[in-house]
Coordinates of C-alpha atoms and ligand atoms in Angstrom, one line a residue:
M24 CA 95.6 47.2 122.3
R25 CA 93.5 50.0 121.0
T26 CA 90.4 49.1 119.0
P27 CA 89.8 51.8 116.4
K28 CA 86.2 52.7 115.6
T29 CA 86.7 53.9 112.0
A30 CA 89.5 53.7 109.5
L31 CA 92.9 52.4 110.6
R32 CA 96.0 54.5 111.4
W33 CA 99.0 52.8 109.8
G34 CA 102.6 52.5 110.7
L35 CA 104.7 51.3 107.7
I36 CA 107.7 49.1 108.3
G37 CA 109.7 49.2 105.1
A38 CA 110.4 52.0 102.6
S39 CA 109.4 49.7 99.8
D40 CA 108.3 50.0 96.2
I41 CA 105.0 48.1 96.9
A42 CA 104.2 50.5 99.8
A43 CA 104.8 53.5 97.5
T44 CA 103.1 52.2 94.4
R45 CA 100.1 50.2 95.7
M46 CA 99.5 50.2 99.4
V47 CA 99.8 53.8 100.5
P48 CA 97.6 55.0 97.6
A49 CA 95.1 52.3 98.5
M50 CA 95.1 53.2 102.2
R51 CA 94.5 56.8 101.3
R52 CA 91.7 56.0 98.9
L53 CA 89.9 54.1 101.7
G54 CA 90.4 57.0 104.1
H55 CA 93.0 55.4 106.3
D56 CA 95.7 57.5 107.9
V57 CA 99.3 56.7 107.1
T58 CA 100.9 58.0 110.2
A59 CA 104.6 57.0 110.3
L60 CA 107.3 55.1 108.4
C61 CA 110.3 53.1 109.6
S62 CA 113.3 52.5 107.4
S63 CA 116.7 51.2 108.4
S64 CA 118.3 54.2 106.7
R65 CA 117.8 57.7 108.0
M66 CA 118.2 59.2 104.6
R67 CA 115.7 56.8 103.0
A68 CA 113.2 57.3 105.9
T69 CA 113.3 61.1 105.4
A70 CA 113.2 61.0 101.6
W71 CA 110.5 58.3 101.4
A72 CA 108.3 59.9 104.0
G73 CA 108.7 63.3 102.3
A74 CA 108.0 61.9 98.9
H75 CA 104.8 60.1 100.0
G76 CA 103.5 62.6 102.5
V77 CA 104.0 60.5 105.6
P78 CA 104.2 62.9 108.6
H79 CA 106.6 60.9 110.8
S80 CA 109.6 58.8 110.1
T81 CA 112.1 56.9 112.2
T82 CA 114.9 54.3 111.9
S83 CA 113.7 52.5 115.1
V84 CA 111.1 49.8 114.8
E85 CA 110.6 50.1 118.6
A86 CA 109.9 53.8 118.3
L87 CA 107.4 53.3 115.6
L88 CA 105.6 50.6 117.5
A89 CA 105.6 52.6 120.7
R90 CA 103.4 55.3 119.0
D91 CA 99.8 55.3 120.3
D92 CA 98.5 56.9 117.1
I93 CA 99.1 53.7 115.2
D94 CA 96.6 50.8 115.2
A95 CA 98.2 48.5 112.7
V96 CA 101.5 48.0 110.8
Y97 CA 102.0 47.1 107.2
I98 CA 105.3 45.2 106.9
S99 CA 106.9 45.3 103.5
T100 CA 110.6 44.8 104.3
T101 CA 112.6 42.1 102.5
N102 CA 111.3 38.7 103.3
E103 CA 113.9 37.7 106.0
L104 CA 112.7 40.6 108.1
H105 CA 109.0 39.8 108.2
L106 CA 109.6 37.5 111.2
P107 CA 111.3 40.0 113.6
H108 CA 109.1 42.8 112.5
T109 CA 105.9 40.8 113.0
L110 CA 107.0 39.5 116.4
A111 CA 107.8 43.0 117.5
A112 CA 104.5 44.4 116.3
A113 CA 102.6 41.6 118.1
A114 CA 104.4 42.3 121.3
A115 CA 103.5 46.0 121.0
G116 CA 99.8 45.1 120.4
K117 CA 99.6 46.3 116.8
H118 CA 97.6 44.5 114.2
V119 CA 99.8 43.2 111.4
L120 CA 99.4 43.1 107.6
C121 CA 102.5 41.4 106.5
E122 CA 103.8 41.0 102.9
K123 CA 104.3 37.6 101.3
P124 CA 106.0 35.3 101.6
L125 CA 105.1 35.4 105.3
A126 CA 108.6 34.1 106.3
L127 CA 111.4 32.0 105.0
S128 CA 110.6 28.9 107.0
L129 CA 107.4 27.2 108.2
A130 CA 108.6 27.2 111.8
D131 CA 109.1 31.0 111.7
A132 CA 105.8 31.5 110.0
W133 CA 103.9 29.5 112.5
S134 CA 105.6 31.4 115.3
M135 CA 104.3 34.6 113.8
V136 CA 100.8 33.2 113.7
E137 CA 101.1 32.1 117.3
A138 CA 102.6 35.4 118.5
C139 CA 99.7 37.4 117.0
R140 CA 97.1 35.0 118.4
L141 CA 98.5 35.2 121.9
A142 CA 98.7 39.1 121.6
G143 CA 95.1 39.2 120.4
V144 CA 96.0 41.0 117.2
V145 CA 95.0 40.3 113.6
L146 CA 97.6 38.8 111.3
A147 CA 97.0 38.9 107.6
V148 CA 99.2 38.3 104.6
N149 CA 99.1 40.5 101.6
H150 CA 98.0 37.9 99.0
H151 CA 96.0 40.2 96.8
L152 CA 94.7 37.6 94.3
P153 CA 92.2 35.5 96.3
G154 CA 90.1 38.6 96.9
A155 CA 89.9 39.6 93.2
A156 CA 86.4 39.6 91.8
T157 CA 87.6 37.2 89.0
H158 CA 89.0 34.7 91.5
R159 CA 85.9 34.9 93.7
R160 CA 83.7 34.2 90.7
I161 CA 85.9 31.2 89.7
R162 CA 85.6 29.8 93.2
E163 CA 81.8 30.3 93.1
L164 CA 81.6 28.5 89.7
V165 CA 83.7 25.6 91.0
A166 CA 81.7 25.4 94.3
A167 CA 78.4 25.4 92.3
G168 CA 79.6 22.4 90.2
A169 CA 80.1 24.3 86.9
V170 CA 83.1 22.1 86.0
G171 CA 81.9 19.0 87.8
R172 CA 84.6 17.3 89.8
P173 CA 87.8 19.4 89.6
L174 CA 90.6 17.4 88.0
A175 CA 93.4 19.9 87.1
A176 CA 94.4 23.5 87.0
R177 CA 97.1 25.4 85.2
V178 CA 98.6 28.7 86.4
F179 CA 100.3 31.0 84.0
H180 CA 102.3 33.5 86.0
A181 CA 105.4 34.1 83.9
V182 CA 106.1 37.8 83.7
A183 CA 109.0 40.2 83.1
L184 CA 110.5 41.5 86.3
P185 CA 110.5 45.3 86.1
E186 CA 114.0 46.8 86.0
R187 CA 113.4 48.7 89.3
L188 CA 112.8 45.4 91.1
R189 CA 115.9 43.6 89.9
G190 CA 117.7 43.8 93.2
W191 CA 117.4 41.5 96.2
R192 CA 114.8 39.3 94.3
L193 CA 117.6 38.1 91.9
R194 CA 120.7 38.5 94.1
D195 CA 119.9 37.6 97.6
P196 CA 118.5 34.1 98.5
G197 CA 119.0 35.1 102.2
A198 CA 116.4 37.8 101.7
G199 CA 114.0 35.2 100.3
G200 CA 114.8 36.1 96.7
G201 CA 113.9 33.9 93.7
V202 CA 110.8 33.5 91.7
V203 CA 109.3 30.6 93.8
M204 CA 109.2 32.7 97.0
D205 CA 108.0 35.7 95.0
I206 CA 105.4 34.3 92.7
T207 CA 104.7 30.6 93.4
C208 CA 103.4 31.5 96.9
H209 CA 100.8 33.8 95.2
D210 CA 99.7 30.9 92.9
A211 CA 99.3 28.8 96.0
S212 CA 97.1 31.4 97.7
V213 CA 94.7 31.0 94.7
T214 CA 94.9 27.2 94.3
N215 CA 94.7 26.4 98.0
A216 CA 91.5 28.5 98.2
L217 CA 90.1 26.5 95.2
F218 CA 91.2 22.9 96.0
G219 CA 91.9 22.7 99.7
T220 CA 94.8 20.6 100.9
P221 CA 98.0 20.6 98.9
V222 CA 99.9 17.3 99.5
E223 CA 103.1 17.2 97.5
A224 CA 105.0 19.0 94.7
T225 CA 107.5 18.3 92.0
A226 CA 109.3 21.0 90.2
L227 CA 112.3 22.2 88.1
A228 CA 113.8 25.7 88.5
V229 CA 116.4 27.5 86.4
R230 CA 118.2 30.8 85.9
Q231 CA 117.5 32.0 82.4
G232 CA 117.4 35.8 82.6
P233 CA 119.9 38.3 81.1
W234 CA 121.3 39.0 84.6
E235 CA 123.6 37.6 87.3
A236 CA 121.1 35.8 89.5
A237 CA 121.8 34.0 92.7
A238 CA 118.4 32.5 92.8
E239 CA 116.0 30.8 90.3
D240 CA 114.2 33.2 88.0
A241 CA 112.0 30.6 86.3
A242 CA 110.2 27.6 87.6
M243 CA 107.6 25.0 86.7
S244 CA 105.9 22.8 89.2
V245 CA 103.2 20.2 89.6
I246 CA 101.3 20.2 92.9
R247 CA 99.0 17.4 93.9
Y248 CA 96.0 18.2 96.1
A249 CA 94.3 15.9 98.5
D250 CA 91.5 14.6 96.3
G251 CA 93.8 14.1 93.3
V252 CA 93.6 17.5 91.7
L253 CA 96.8 18.3 89.8
V254 CA 98.0 21.9 89.5
Q255 CA 100.6 23.0 87.1
T256 CA 102.4 26.3 87.5
H257 CA 104.8 28.3 85.3
D258 CA 106.3 31.2 87.2
A259 CA 109.1 33.4 85.8
F260 CA 110.7 36.8 85.8
T261 CA 111.9 36.3 82.3
V262 CA 108.8 36.2 80.0
A263 CA 107.6 39.6 78.7
H264 CA 104.7 38.8 76.4
A265 CA 102.9 35.7 77.7
G266 CA 100.0 37.3 79.6
T267 CA 98.9 35.5 82.8
G268 CA 96.0 33.2 83.4
L269 CA 94.3 30.4 85.3
E270 CA 92.6 27.3 83.9
V271 CA 90.4 24.9 85.9
H272 CA 89.4 21.7 84.3
G273 CA 86.8 19.3 85.6
T274 CA 84.7 16.3 84.6
D275 CA 81.9 18.5 83.2
G276 CA 83.5 21.8 82.2
S277 CA 86.6 23.9 81.9
I278 CA 87.2 27.5 83.1
T279 CA 89.7 29.6 81.2
A280 CA 90.5 32.9 82.9
A281 CA 92.9 35.3 81.1
D282 CA 95.0 38.1 82.6
V283 CA 93.8 37.2 86.2
M284 CA 97.2 36.7 87.9
T285 CA 98.0 40.4 87.9
Q286 CA 98.1 43.3 90.3
N287 CA 95.1 45.0 88.6
P288 CA 91.4 44.2 88.7
V289 CA 91.3 43.0 85.1
G290 CA 90.8 39.8 83.3
T291 CA 88.1 37.6 81.7
V292 CA 86.5 34.3 82.8
R293 CA 85.1 31.8 80.3
L294 CA 83.3 28.6 80.9
R295 CA 83.2 25.8 78.3
D296 CA 80.9 22.8 78.9
A297 CA 78.6 20.5 76.9
T298 CA 76.4 23.5 76.1
G299 CA 79.2 25.5 74.5
S300 CA 81.6 28.3 75.5
R301 CA 80.5 31.6 77.1
E302 CA 82.0 34.5 78.9
I303 CA 81.1 34.7 82.6
A304 CA 80.1 38.1 84.0
V305 CA 82.3 39.3 86.8
H306 CA 80.8 41.8 89.1
G307 CA 82.3 43.9 91.9
R308 CA 85.7 44.6 90.5
R309 CA 87.9 46.8 92.6
D310 CA 91.5 47.6 93.3
L311 CA 93.0 44.3 94.7
Y312 CA 94.9 46.1 97.5
E313 CA 91.9 48.1 98.6
E314 CA 90.1 44.7 98.8
V315 CA 92.8 43.4 101.1
L316 CA 92.9 46.5 103.2
E317 CA 89.1 46.6 103.6
A318 CA 88.9 43.0 104.6
F319 CA 91.8 43.6 107.1
G320 CA 89.9 46.6 108.6
H321 CA 86.8 44.5 109.0
A322 CA 88.8 41.7 110.6
V323 CA 90.3 44.2 113.1
H324 CA 86.8 45.3 113.9
G325 CA 85.7 41.7 114.4
R326 CA 83.6 41.6 111.3
G327 CA 85.0 38.9 109.1
E328 CA 88.2 37.3 107.9
P329 CA 91.2 38.8 106.1
T330 CA 91.6 38.0 102.4
A331 CA 94.5 35.7 103.5
S332 CA 94.8 35.0 107.2
G333 CA 98.1 34.1 108.9
P334 CA 97.5 30.3 108.6
Q335 CA 96.5 30.7 104.9
G336 CA 99.7 32.7 104.4
V337 CA 101.6 29.8 106.0
H338 CA 99.9 27.3 103.7
A339 CA 100.8 29.3 100.7
L340 CA 104.4 29.5 101.9
A341 CA 104.3 25.7 102.5
V342 CA 103.6 25.1 98.9
A343 CA 106.4 27.5 97.8
L344 CA 108.9 25.7 100.1
A345 CA 107.9 22.3 98.8
V346 CA 108.3 23.5 95.2
Q347 CA 111.8 25.0 96.1
E348 CA 112.8 21.7 97.8
A349 CA 111.6 19.6 94.9
A350 CA 113.5 21.8 92.4
R351 CA 116.6 21.6 94.6
T352 CA 116.6 17.8 95.2
G353 CA 114.9 16.6 92.0
R354 CA 112.5 14.6 94.1
T355 CA 108.8 15.1 95.0
A356 CA 108.5 17.0 98.2
P357 CA 105.7 16.9 100.7
V358 CA 103.8 20.1 101.5
E359 CA 104.0 20.5 105.3
L360 CA 100.8 22.2 106.5
H361 CA 101.1 21.8 110.3
P362 CA 103.5 23.2 112.9
A363 CA 106.3 20.7 113.5
T364 CA 105.7 20.8 117.2
A365 CA 102.7 22.0 119.3
L366 CA 103.1 25.7 119.8
Ligands
NDP415 P1 111.8 47.0 97.8 O1 113.1 46.5 97.3 O2 111.2 48.2 97.1 O3 111.9 47.3 99.4 C1 112.3 46.3 100.3 C2 113.3 46.9 101.3 O4 114.5 47.3 100.6 C3 112.8 48.2 101.9 O5 112.2 47.8 103.1 C4 114.1 49.0 102.1 O6 114.6 48.9 103.4 C5 115.1 48.4 101.1 N1 115.3 49.4 100.0 C6 114.4 50.0 99.3 N2 114.9 50.9 98.4 C7 116.3 50.8 98.6 C8 117.4 51.4 98.1 N3 117.3 52.3 97.1 N4 118.6 51.0 98.5 C9 118.7 50.1 99.5 N5 117.7 49.5 100.1 C10 116.5 49.8 99.7 O7 110.8 45.7 97.9 P2 109.4 45.4 97.2 O8 108.4 46.5 97.4 O9 109.6 45.0 95.8 O10 109.0 44.2 98.1 C11 108.8 44.4 99.5 C12 108.0 43.2 100.0 O11 106.7 43.2 99.4 C13 108.5 41.8 99.8 O12 108.2 41.0 100.9 C14 107.8 41.4 98.6 O13 107.7 40.0 98.5 C15 106.4 42.0 98.8 N6 105.7 42.3 97.6 C16 104.4 41.9 97.5 C17 103.6 42.2 96.4 C18 102.1 41.9 96.4 O14 101.5 42.0 95.4 N7 101.6 41.4 97.5 C19 104.2 42.9 95.2 C20 105.5 43.3 95.4 C21 106.2 43.0 96.6 P3 114.2 50.0 104.5 O15 112.8 49.8 104.8 O16 115.1 49.6 105.7 O17 114.5 51.3 104.0

């Protein structure tokens, strides 16, 4: 494995929307090189690489991974492909930034963590929210006791799915479609970081959008954390005008954060307690994907942890899978945090 001294040189696996709209621009703003792209389609590989100024393209994952001018891969294929692409990257000694959800099952996700550990490469998951300045500030407030003992949280993450994304997310459960795998895992990346150990979930999920969906496009869940904190989530592809948000309620105060479950470094944080209600200053706002990439770069250089490590990505997936299971069965489902067998 090559250890780069400066910015990373990236290979992209997946000619995706998120790579085009968020990640490649963020890589370039940070001075990283985007060296090569792999797509399963020759036409898409050539067109996408041409449109986004990527010098090399291929339809062979092996050929991409064999390049010695790539330090790390960013995997943004559909969710069922995260497993084989991560295992191949680890075997080739490339660091991995993988999209969420990390995999479709916990066994697969843990095997990815283990493969990267054994290969000595960094594995991170592209959960962009925990690194946001607003969320870091909320965690600081909670850790400093601003709300007293945390009791409950509410996550408002119901949005309108943009037309250009109304493909596999709605139509293909085999690709990890559905709002729970898409959005609830992001919620969990935030609430796990705030409250620690998720224990169990109960949920209902429906199809309510103006489209033919093969997977749920709206879900509400309640997740219980180890010390009795209850977290309520509303995730949807069907709500255009709600705005997003996070509330944290404790024995001594309540935090209300508006517009903080988004892809942009926006949103406000307010604290209400016995002394009244006030806006909390949030410093250090920056592009959320730059934040992920910078933390990943530091981790590759042995200087800190990614925004969401492999195990943290598995734990976020574990909550999403418990929510899915609870919605499917109508029963409370345990959140499985540990590998089923010793790896
Ligand atoms: P896209 O649908 O844009 O791309 C996913 C795959 O679909 C691509 O790898 C590509 O395959 C294939 N594809 C793309 N365009 C076409 C087309 N016109 N016809 C046929 N196939 C096509 O996915 P997203 O960018 O929405 O999501 C990719 C991943 O990123 C998912 O895991 C998702 O969960 C995650 N994501 C994460 C976000 C975050 O904030 N962290 C936000 C959005 C998505 P090929 O590579 O073989 O060409």
